[in-house]
Coordinates of C-alpha atoms and ligand atoms in Angstrom, one line a residue:
X35 CA 0.0 0.0 0.0
X36 CA 1.4 3.4 -0.9
X37 CA 1.5 6.1 1.7
X38 CA -0.8 8.9 0.7
X39 CA 0.6 12.4 0.4
X40 CA 0.2 14.3 3.7
X41 CA -2.7 16.6 3.2
X42 CA -2.3 20.4 3.3
X43 CA -3.9 21.4 6.7
X44 CA -4.8 24.8 5.3
X45 CA -7.1 23.3 2.7
X46 CA -10.6 22.4 4.1
X47 CA -11.2 18.7 4.5
X48 CA -13.1 16.8 1.8
X49 CA -14.9 13.5 2.0
X50 CA -11.8 11.8 0.6
X51 CA -9.3 13.5 3.0
X52 CA -11.6 12.9 6.0
X53 CA -11.9 9.2 5.1
X54 CA -8.1 8.9 4.8
X55 CA -7.6 10.0 8.5
X56 CA -7.6 7.4 11.3
X57 CA -8.6 8.5 14.8
X58 CA -4.9 8.4 15.8
X59 CA -4.1 10.7 12.8
X60 CA -6.7 13.2 14.1
X61 CA -5.4 13.0 17.6
X62 CA -1.9 13.8 16.3
X63 CA -3.3 16.7 14.2
X64 CA -4.8 18.2 17.3
X65 CA -1.6 17.8 19.3
X66 CA 0.4 19.3 16.4
X67 CA -2.0 22.3 16.3
X68 CA -1.8 23.0 20.0
X69 CA 2.0 22.8 19.7
X70 CA 1.9 25.5 17.0
X71 CA -0.4 27.6 19.1
X72 CA 1.9 27.6 22.1
X73 CA 5.0 28.1 19.9
X74 CA 3.3 31.1 18.4
X75 CA 3.6 29.5 14.9
X76 CA 0.0 29.0 13.7
X77 CA -0.5 28.1 10.0
X78 CA -1.5 30.9 7.7
X79 CA -5.0 30.3 6.6
X80 CA -7.2 32.1 4.0
X81 CA -10.5 31.8 5.9
X82 CA -12.6 33.0 3.0
X83 CA -11.0 30.4 0.7
X84 CA -12.0 27.8 3.3
X85 CA -15.5 29.3 3.4
X86 CA -15.7 28.7 -0.4
X87 CA -14.2 25.2 0.0
X88 CA -16.8 24.2 2.6
X89 CA -19.8 25.8 1.1
X90 CA -21.0 22.6 -0.4
X91 CA -20.5 20.4 2.6
X92 CA -18.4 19.8 5.8
X93 CA -16.1 16.9 6.6
X94 CA -14.6 17.8 10.0
X95 CA -11.9 15.6 11.6
X96 CA -13.0 16.0 15.3
X97 CA -15.6 17.3 17.7
X98 CA -14.5 19.2 20.8
X99 CA -16.7 19.4 23.8
X100 CA -15.4 22.3 25.9
X101 CA -16.4 24.9 28.4
X102 CA -17.8 28.3 27.4
X103 CA -14.8 30.0 29.0
X104 CA -13.5 32.8 26.8
X105 CA -9.9 31.6 27.2
X106 CA -10.5 28.3 25.5
X107 CA -11.5 29.0 21.9
X108 CA -11.2 25.6 20.2
X109 CA -10.2 26.5 16.7
X110 CA -7.5 28.8 18.1
X111 CA -5.9 26.6 20.7
X112 CA -5.8 23.6 18.3
X113 CA -4.8 25.9 15.3
X114 CA -7.7 24.7 13.1
X115 CA -9.7 26.5 10.4
X116 CA -13.1 26.6 8.9
X117 CA -14.7 23.1 8.5
X118 CA -12.0 21.4 10.6
X119 CA -13.8 20.7 14.0
X120 CA -17.3 20.6 15.5
X121 CA -17.4 22.7 18.7
X122 CA -19.9 22.0 21.5
X123 CA -19.5 24.3 24.5
X124 CA -21.3 24.4 27.8
X125 CA -20.2 25.7 31.2
X126 CA -18.4 22.8 32.7
X127 CA -18.1 20.6 29.6
X128 CA -20.5 17.9 30.6
X129 CA -23.0 15.9 28.4
X130 CA -26.7 16.0 28.5
X131 CA -29.2 14.6 25.9
X132 CA -28.9 17.6 23.6
X133 CA -25.1 17.6 23.6
X134 CA -25.0 13.8 23.1
X135 CA -27.4 14.2 20.2
X136 CA -25.2 17.0 18.7
X137 CA -22.1 14.8 19.0
X138 CA -24.0 11.8 17.5
X139 CA -24.6 14.1 14.5
X140 CA -20.9 15.2 14.4
X141 CA -19.7 11.6 14.4
X142 CA -22.3 9.2 13.0
X143 CA -23.6 11.6 10.3
X144 CA -20.7 14.0 9.6
X145 CA -17.8 11.6 10.2
X146 CA -15.7 13.2 12.9
X147 CA -13.1 10.6 14.1
X148 CA -12.2 11.9 17.6
X149 CA -14.2 13.5 20.4
X150 CA -12.1 15.5 22.8
X151 CA -13.7 16.4 26.2
X152 CA -11.7 19.5 27.0
X153 CA -11.7 20.7 30.6
X154 CA -9.5 23.6 31.7
X155 CA -7.8 25.0 34.8
X156 CA -9.4 27.8 36.8
X157 CA -12.9 26.7 35.5
X158 CA -15.5 29.0 37.0
X159 CA -18.3 26.4 36.5
X160 CA -16.2 23.8 38.4
X161 CA -15.6 26.3 41.1
X162 CA -19.3 27.0 41.3
X163 CA -20.1 23.3 41.6
X164 CA -17.4 23.0 44.4
X165 CA -19.1 25.8 46.3
X166 CA -22.7 24.6 45.5
X167 CA -23.5 28.0 44.0
X168 CA -27.2 28.7 43.4
X169 CA -28.2 31.3 40.8
X170 CA -31.2 31.1 38.5
X171 CA -30.8 28.5 35.8
X172 CA -27.2 28.1 36.6
X173 CA -28.1 26.0 39.6
X174 CA -29.3 23.1 37.3
X175 CA -26.4 23.6 35.0
X176 CA -23.9 23.1 37.8
X177 CA -25.8 20.1 39.1
X178 CA -24.3 18.3 36.1
X179 CA -20.9 18.8 37.5
X180 CA -21.8 17.7 41.1
X181 CA -21.2 14.0 40.5
X182 CA -17.5 14.9 40.0
X183 CA -17.4 16.9 43.2
X184 CA -18.8 14.0 45.2
X185 CA -16.5 11.5 43.4
X186 CA -13.5 13.2 44.9
X187 CA -14.2 11.7 48.3
X188 CA -10.8 11.0 49.6
X189 CA -9.5 14.5 49.3
X190 CA -7.6 16.0 52.3
X191 CA -8.0 19.7 52.6
X192 CA -10.6 22.3 52.0
X193 CA -13.3 21.3 49.6
X194 CA -14.1 24.7 48.1
X195 CA -13.1 26.9 45.2
X196 CA -10.5 28.5 47.5
X197 CA -8.4 25.4 47.2
X198 CA -6.8 25.2 43.7
X199 CA -5.9 21.5 44.2
X200 CA -9.4 20.5 45.0
X201 CA -10.8 22.5 42.0
X202 CA -8.3 20.9 39.7
X203 CA -9.1 17.4 41.0
X204 CA -12.8 18.0 40.4
X205 CA -12.1 19.4 36.9
X206 CA -10.0 16.3 36.0
X207 CA -12.6 13.9 37.4
X208 CA -15.4 15.8 35.6
X209 CA -13.5 15.2 32.2
X210 CA -13.0 11.5 33.0
X211 CA -16.7 11.1 33.9
X212 CA -17.8 12.9 30.8
X213 CA -15.6 10.7 28.5
X214 CA -17.2 7.6 30.1
X215 CA -20.7 9.1 30.0
X216 CA -20.2 9.6 26.2
X217 CA -20.1 5.8 25.5
X218 CA -22.3 4.8 28.4
X219 CA -25.2 7.0 27.4
X220 CA -24.9 6.9 23.6
X221 CA -25.3 3.6 21.8
X222 CA -24.6 5.4 18.5
X223 CA -21.2 6.5 19.7
X224 CA -20.4 3.3 21.5
X225 CA -21.0 1.4 18.3
X226 CA -18.7 3.8 16.3
X227 CA -16.0 3.2 18.9
X228 CA -16.5 -0.6 18.7
X229 CA -16.1 -0.4 14.9
X230 CA -12.8 1.5 15.3
X231 CA -14.3 4.7 13.7
X232 CA -14.2 6.8 16.8
X233 CA -12.0 7.6 19.7
X234 CA -13.1 9.6 22.8
X235 CA -10.4 11.2 24.9
X236 CA -10.2 13.7 27.7
X237 CA -7.8 16.7 27.8
X238 CA -7.1 19.6 30.1
X239 CA -6.3 23.1 28.9
X240 CA -4.0 25.2 31.1
X241 CA -5.3 28.8 30.8
X242 CA -1.9 30.1 32.1
X243 CA 0.2 28.4 29.3
X244 CA -2.2 27.6 26.5
X245 CA -1.1 24.0 26.6
X246 CA -3.5 21.2 26.2
X247 CA -2.5 18.0 28.1
X248 CA -4.2 15.0 26.6
X249 CA -5.3 12.5 29.3
X250 CA -4.1 9.3 27.5
X251 CA -5.4 7.1 30.4
X252 CA -8.9 8.3 29.6
X253 CA -8.8 7.3 26.0
X254 CA -11.6 5.1 24.8
X255 CA -11.0 3.1 21.6
X256 CA -12.2 -0.3 20.4
X257 CA -9.4 -1.9 22.4
X258 CA -10.1 -0.1 25.7
X259 CA -14.0 -0.1 25.5
Ligands
ZN229 ZN1 -14.9 26.5 32.5

């Protein structure tokens, strides 16, 4: 089998170039993009050219589920362009029925190969859940993060947003639980993983450095399902 030419990442994905990517290729493309972001060497892209290239259809490589935090813009921190990634964002990067449905579209219908659950340091939603904040509709939003707060049950020290280590432990746990929820609560995505067409992985973005640390131990593939 001949090795295909590496695709030009500044050209929008097509059905063919999307099909040629494995989940591991996509993971590497995300890691490479974050490396360029933190090195200050993002690719030069003509966004309007990509708009024209994608007008007839989209073939993204990945779907990112992240927080609404203004410091974690997906396309920027992974150095991606128009048509490259689906982006689902909700305070505290958890899944509910609507987000699972959106990600089922992104993967089963539109062919994304990797889902990244992207938590981040200094997450206000996680801090709110740690402090059991109640405010309008936010109360029920934060209830989605509470299982991660209670799962950190052997923590020594103050269990509040004042304690950075506790907040980070909850944020990490929340990402791991969300990765697991993805395949536990979605038969569609579970089947894609079983068929080797999808990988789900957690990651943590450091808002102080811009670096995304992939949590390799959280990775769910056909082998680890
Ligand atoms: Zn956040």
